[in-house]
Amino acid sequence: MKKSVMKFRFTNLLAIAMVTLFVSACSAGTQTSSPPSADSGAKTSPSEPAGTEQSTEQRGKKKAGGNVVVIIPQDLDYLDPHLAVAAGTAEVLFNVFEGLLKPNEKGELYPAIAESYQVSQDGLTYSFKLRNGVKFHNGNPVTSEDVKFSYERLAGTATGKPLSSAFSSVQSIEAPDASTIVIKLKENNSSFLTSLTSAVIPNGYEDSNKKPIGTGPFKFKEYLPGQRLSVEKFEDYYVPDVPSLDSVEFRIITDAEAALIALKSGEADIYPRIGTERLEEVADRFHSVSAPQNLVQLMTFNLAKKPFSDIKVRQAINYAIDKDEIIAGVALGKGTKLGSNLSPVLAKYYQQGLEQAYETNLEKAKSLLAEAGYKDGFETTLSVPSNYQFHVDTAQVIAQQLGKIGIKVTIKPVEWAVWLDRIYKGRDYELTIIGLDGKLDPYQILNKYLSDASNNFFNYKNAEFDAALKAAVTEIDDAKRVELYKKAQTILTEDAAAVYIMDPNLNVALNKKLAGYKQYPLYVQDLSVVYYTE
């Protein structure tokens, strides 16, 4: 963030919500694909992430309307966007809710409910002007009081307990008039702007978990737990001619084989996270998208339990695991090897070389185990969410690899709701494999490792890491901030805080009559840009 006052005003722009082009809006005639950067105000033209294959270009004349069924492998944990913690929930609710800002598929931030904003010289005051004509799905206009209520709820102003750690630095939120919102921070927070993609809900509304009301391109229609979430086109959406589709059903199919059958039979139109081998199997009838997704697949240790509290045990396990074998066997080569909890999709902040820190070395692994007092190995349990076959398959490979150094692994598949409750919230496990979704800012990815973080389900504690990360988020100098984030990643690797495996490509199979689908460096399904062709 530069020291001068930053102003962002988007006028004389046609508001078109293409994911590559979510522009802020006002009159007619022109478009821009080079929006101002949130750091400098200068125009930028970032390139696509390496390996992006986008094969959903228009194959015929665009046809308005139609219904689409999207397969999702897990139930939603909450309909209330402020309570939801599962990435699989966020990918769906992205279509229903919006914040002051919104990301595009390059990870850039665009005004959504907001029209313009400025940040004070000291980085402590954020002032927003709201866009005219934005309505909630109940037909009421959005005002600054709605934003104030929503973000005070996330900041825990009334309770003292923030619903989102991203809002813990908020000191006050003011609504001086119906179209202005002013947020003051306790200290400079370089990642705060990305927090303002958080959902805005109606002032005083307390029924979000039953009948969610947002401002997004689709409005809530129906939710049947364990079966589906249905949404329909919001006719009063502030972006002209968006969305194209009439309705979308997110169908919950936890079994991969059943999901494949639904796709092949024509019951479903989009199958995100389809296995690579299955993608090839349906290539003649469906087109596809495959690209890195800014997700970190990792095997985590519960550091509060022995023997994982011993760094030598954790290092031994890291040396015993062959990530290249996992990528080749489970992802069929479509994965990027990692060494810490950040993907190279965030190239600016990514610390290269950490992926080589623990090259497979069984003798070294055995030696470290012996030094830790486990010469003959030990037994442990690896809990895996059963609805993610990718993680189950990874667990099977890891169990075989660890067996070579005397560690006997019992794989325990658990239902998704159990994983969230017992492992994520209850921290009751020994080992688990999961994918941690990427964010737009490295602080929001790495802050779960802070010693006092409520979502630190690893029970990781390191004062040096805490200091580096907290310094990074308040650092004004961009180069220094980058180095601090790289230092934090390095500490995690040296500590063997987890086994960081890969950023697996997100493979998506799509009905050949669909076009417009885009991938994000976030865990989202954006159906506002998808349309049928004739």
mmCIF file of N, CA and C in Angstrom, residues 336-394:
data_model
loop_
_atom_site.group_PDB
_atom_site.id
_atom_site.type_symbol
_atom_site.label_atom_id
_atom_site.label_comp_id
_atom_site.label_asym_id
_atom_site.label_seq_id
_atom_site.Cartn_x
_atom_site.Cartn_y
_atom_site.Cartn_z
ATOM 1 N N THR A 336 0.847 -29.654 -8.682
ATOM 2 C CA THR A 336 2.085 -28.920 -8.478
ATOM 3 C C THR A 336 2.622 -29.224 -7.084
ATOM 4 N N LYS A 337 3.830 -29.774 -7.007
ATOM 5 C CA LYS A 337 4.416 -30.157 -5.716
ATOM 6 C C LYS A 337 4.671 -28.929 -4.850
ATOM 7 N N LEU A 338 4.332 -29.065 -3.561
ATOM 8 C CA LEU A 338 4.481 -27.964 -2.624
ATOM 9 C C LEU A 338 5.440 -28.316 -1.491
ATOM 10 N N GLY A 339 5.901 -27.258 -0.801
ATOM 11 C CA GLY A 339 6.774 -27.463 0.344
ATOM 12 C C GLY A 339 6.315 -26.682 1.567
ATOM 13 N N SER A 340 5.276 -25.869 1.389
ATOM 14 C CA SER A 340 4.721 -25.110 2.501
ATOM 15 C C SER A 340 3.279 -24.775 2.157
ATOM 16 N N ASN A 341 2.612 -24.038 3.033
ATOM 17 C CA ASN A 341 1.176 -23.809 2.865
ATOM 18 C C ASN A 341 0.859 -22.604 1.974
ATOM 19 N N LEU A 342 1.471 -22.570 0.808
ATOM 20 C CA LEU A 342 1.154 -21.555 -0.181
ATOM 21 C C LEU A 342 1.400 -22.162 -1.555
ATOM 22 N N SER A 343 0.525 -21.838 -2.494
ATOM 23 C CA SER A 343 0.654 -22.346 -3.858
ATOM 24 C C SER A 343 1.374 -21.324 -4.735
ATOM 25 N N PRO A 344 2.122 -21.773 -5.738
ATOM 26 C CA PRO A 344 2.770 -20.832 -6.659
ATOM 27 C C PRO A 344 1.789 -20.020 -7.490
ATOM 28 N N VAL A 345 0.492 -20.319 -7.392
ATOM 29 C CA VAL A 345 -0.512 -19.464 -8.030
ATOM 30 C C VAL A 345 -0.368 -18.043 -7.501
ATOM 31 N N LEU A 346 -0.046 -17.914 -6.206
ATOM 32 C CA LEU A 346 0.246 -16.592 -5.625
ATOM 33 C C LEU A 346 1.748 -16.323 -5.792
ATOM 34 N N ALA A 347 2.151 -16.140 -7.032
ATOM 35 C CA ALA A 347 3.575 -16.107 -7.384
ATOM 36 C C ALA A 347 4.363 -15.042 -6.639
ATOM 37 N N LYS A 348 3.741 -13.902 -6.394
ATOM 38 C CA LYS A 348 4.440 -12.798 -5.744
ATOM 39 C C LYS A 348 4.953 -13.178 -4.366
ATOM 40 N N TYR A 349 4.181 -13.971 -3.650
ATOM 41 C CA TYR A 349 4.513 -14.281 -2.255
ATOM 42 C C TYR A 349 5.108 -15.672 -2.073
ATOM 43 N N TYR A 350 5.080 -16.479 -3.101
ATOM 44 C CA TYR A 350 5.489 -17.879 -2.992
ATOM 45 C C TYR A 350 7.006 -18.008 -2.828
ATOM 46 N N GLN A 351 7.431 -18.759 -1.813
ATOM 47 C CA GLN A 351 8.853 -19.003 -1.582
ATOM 48 C C GLN A 351 9.282 -20.257 -2.343
ATOM 49 N N GLN A 352 9.973 -20.049 -3.433
ATOM 50 C CA GLN A 352 10.419 -21.173 -4.246
ATOM 51 C C GLN A 352 11.495 -21.974 -3.531
ATOM 52 N N GLY A 353 11.576 -23.253 -3.853
ATOM 53 C CA GLY A 353 12.627 -24.123 -3.321
ATOM 54 C C GLY A 353 12.218 -24.946 -2.121
ATOM 55 N N LEU A 354 11.161 -24.525 -1.417
ATOM 56 C CA LEU A 354 10.747 -25.265 -0.226
ATOM 57 C C LEU A 354 10.227 -26.654 -0.576
ATOM 58 N N GLU A 355 9.736 -26.812 -1.811
ATOM 59 C CA GLU A 355 9.231 -28.116 -2.236
ATOM 60 C C GLU A 355 10.351 -29.163 -2.320
ATOM 61 N N GLN A 356 11.593 -28.699 -2.279
ATOM 62 C CA GLN A 356 12.737 -29.625 -2.309
ATOM 63 C C GLN A 356 13.335 -29.868 -0.922
ATOM 64 N N ALA A 357 12.742 -29.297 0.100
ATOM 65 C CA ALA A 357 13.331 -29.364 1.445
ATOM 66 C C ALA A 357 13.396 -30.780 1.995
ATOM 67 N N TYR A 358 12.421 -31.608 1.666
ATOM 68 C CA TYR A 358 12.388 -32.980 2.183
ATOM 69 C C TYR A 358 12.330 -33.969 1.017
ATOM 70 N N GLU A 359 13.434 -34.053 0.281
ATOM 71 C CA GLU A 359 13.496 -35.045 -0.789
ATOM 72 C C GLU A 359 13.446 -36.435 -0.148
ATOM 73 N N THR A 360 12.738 -37.337 -0.777
ATOM 74 C CA THR A 360 12.523 -38.664 -0.190
ATOM 75 C C THR A 360 13.846 -39.340 0.175
ATOM 76 N N ASN A 361 13.957 -39.720 1.440
ATOM 77 C CA ASN A 361 15.184 -40.341 1.944
ATOM 78 C C ASN A 361 14.791 -41.255 3.111
ATOM 79 N N LEU A 362 14.570 -42.533 2.816
ATOM 80 C CA LEU A 362 14.076 -43.466 3.826
ATOM 81 C C LEU A 362 15.081 -43.702 4.943
ATOM 82 N N GLU A 363 16.358 -43.737 4.621
ATOM 83 C CA GLU A 363 17.376 -43.965 5.654
ATOM 84 C C GLU A 363 17.424 -42.804 6.639
ATOM 85 N N LYS A 364 17.321 -41.594 6.122
ATOM 86 C CA LYS A 364 17.316 -40.430 6.999
ATOM 87 C C LYS A 364 16.054 -40.433 7.864
ATOM 88 N N ALA A 365 14.942 -40.846 7.259
ATOM 89 C CA ALA A 365 13.686 -40.915 7.999
ATOM 90 C C ALA A 365 13.794 -41.902 9.151
ATOM 91 N N LYS A 366 14.370 -43.084 8.884
ATOM 92 C CA LYS A 366 14.531 -44.091 9.925
ATOM 93 C C LYS A 366 15.463 -43.601 11.025
ATOM 94 N N SER A 367 16.513 -42.904 10.625
ATOM 95 C CA SER A 367 17.470 -42.379 11.602
ATOM 96 C C SER A 367 16.815 -41.357 12.531
ATOM 97 N N LEU A 368 16.006 -40.473 11.962
ATOM 98 C CA LEU A 368 15.314 -39.468 12.772
ATOM 99 C C LEU A 368 14.315 -40.115 13.723
ATOM 100 N N LEU A 369 13.624 -41.151 13.262
ATOM 101 C CA LEU A 369 12.695 -41.865 14.138
ATOM 102 C C LEU A 369 13.436 -42.494 15.311
ATOM 103 N N ALA A 370 14.594 -43.079 15.024
ATOM 104 C CA ALA A 370 15.390 -43.710 16.075
ATOM 105 C C ALA A 370 15.842 -42.665 17.096
ATOM 106 N N GLU A 371 16.257 -41.499 16.614
ATOM 107 C CA GLU A 371 16.685 -40.423 17.504
ATOM 108 C C GLU A 371 15.532 -39.959 18.398
ATOM 109 N N ALA A 372 14.328 -40.042 17.879
ATOM 110 C CA ALA A 372 13.153 -39.619 18.640
ATOM 111 C C ALA A 372 12.645 -40.710 19.580
ATOM 112 N N GLY A 373 13.302 -41.891 19.537
ATOM 113 C CA GLY A 373 12.900 -42.981 20.421
ATOM 114 C C GLY A 373 11.910 -43.949 19.808
ATOM 115 N N TYR A 374 11.784 -43.937 18.484
ATOM 116 C CA TYR A 374 10.838 -44.821 17.795
ATOM 117 C C TYR A 374 11.572 -45.656 16.739
ATOM 118 N N LYS A 375 12.598 -46.358 17.194
ATOM 119 C CA LYS A 375 13.412 -47.151 16.279
ATOM 120 C C LYS A 375 12.574 -48.153 15.501
ATOM 121 N N ASP A 376 11.594 -48.741 16.156
ATOM 122 C CA ASP A 376 10.750 -49.748 15.506
ATOM 123 C C ASP A 376 9.448 -49.159 14.957
ATOM 124 N N GLY A 377 9.370 -47.842 14.905
ATOM 125 C CA GLY A 377 8.178 -47.197 14.389
ATOM 126 C C GLY A 377 7.070 -47.112 15.433
ATOM 127 N N PHE A 378 5.859 -46.870 14.992
ATOM 128 C CA PHE A 378 4.708 -46.789 15.898
ATOM 129 C C PHE A 378 3.432 -46.939 15.069
ATOM 130 N N GLU A 379 2.312 -47.001 15.761
ATOM 131 C CA GLU A 379 1.021 -47.098 15.094
ATOM 132 C C GLU A 379 0.270 -45.771 15.223
ATOM 133 N N THR A 380 -0.478 -45.428 14.185
ATOM 134 C CA THR A 380 -1.247 -44.184 14.219
ATOM 135 C C THR A 380 -2.483 -44.315 13.340
ATOM 136 N N THR A 381 -3.391 -43.364 13.505
ATOM 137 C CA THR A 381 -4.634 -43.361 12.738
ATOM 138 C C THR A 381 -4.702 -42.123 11.842
ATOM 139 N N LEU A 382 -5.007 -42.351 10.586
ATOM 140 C CA LEU A 382 -5.138 -41.275 9.615
ATOM 141 C C LEU A 382 -6.610 -41.123 9.231
ATOM 142 N N SER A 383 -7.232 -40.054 9.705
ATOM 143 C CA SER A 383 -8.648 -39.795 9.432
ATOM 144 C C SER A 383 -8.779 -39.000 8.134
ATOM 145 N N VAL A 384 -9.689 -39.452 7.262
ATOM 146 C CA VAL A 384 -9.848 -38.813 5.959
ATOM 147 C C VAL A 384 -11.330 -38.609 5.665
ATOM 148 N N PRO A 385 -11.717 -37.419 5.172
ATOM 149 C CA PRO A 385 -13.126 -37.229 4.794
ATOM 150 C C PRO A 385 -13.488 -38.160 3.640
ATOM 151 N N SER A 386 -14.447 -39.025 3.874
ATOM 152 C CA SER A 386 -14.756 -40.090 2.919
ATOM 153 C C SER A 386 -15.368 -39.576 1.622
ATOM 154 N N ASN A 387 -15.899 -38.355 1.620
ATOM 155 C CA ASN A 387 -16.516 -37.839 0.403
ATOM 156 C C ASN A 387 -15.510 -37.286 -0.589
ATOM 157 N N TYR A 388 -14.244 -37.213 -0.201
ATOM 158 C CA TYR A 388 -13.195 -36.752 -1.106
ATOM 159 C C TYR A 388 -12.304 -37.940 -1.477
ATOM 160 N N GLN A 389 -12.655 -38.604 -2.568
ATOM 161 C CA GLN A 389 -11.910 -39.790 -2.986
ATOM 162 C C GLN A 389 -10.450 -39.463 -3.233
ATOM 163 N N PHE A 390 -10.179 -38.251 -3.673
ATOM 164 C CA PHE A 390 -8.801 -37.831 -3.934
ATOM 165 C C PHE A 390 -7.963 -37.930 -2.663
ATOM 166 N N HIS A 391 -8.533 -37.490 -1.545
ATOM 167 C CA HIS A 391 -7.805 -37.564 -0.273
ATOM 168 C C HIS A 391 -7.717 -39.008 0.226
ATOM 169 N N VAL A 392 -8.763 -39.787 -0.011
ATOM 170 C CA VAL A 392 -8.746 -41.204 0.388
ATOM 171 C C VAL A 392 -7.646 -41.937 -0.381
ATOM 172 N N ASP A 393 -7.554 -41.685 -1.679
ATOM 173 C CA ASP A 393 -6.518 -42.323 -2.495
ATOM 174 C C ASP A 393 -5.125 -41.889 -2.045
ATOM 175 N N THR A 394 -4.995 -40.601 -1.709
ATOM 176 C CA THR A 394 -3.705 -40.095 -1.216
ATOM 177 C C THR A 394 -3.330 -40.788 0.090
#
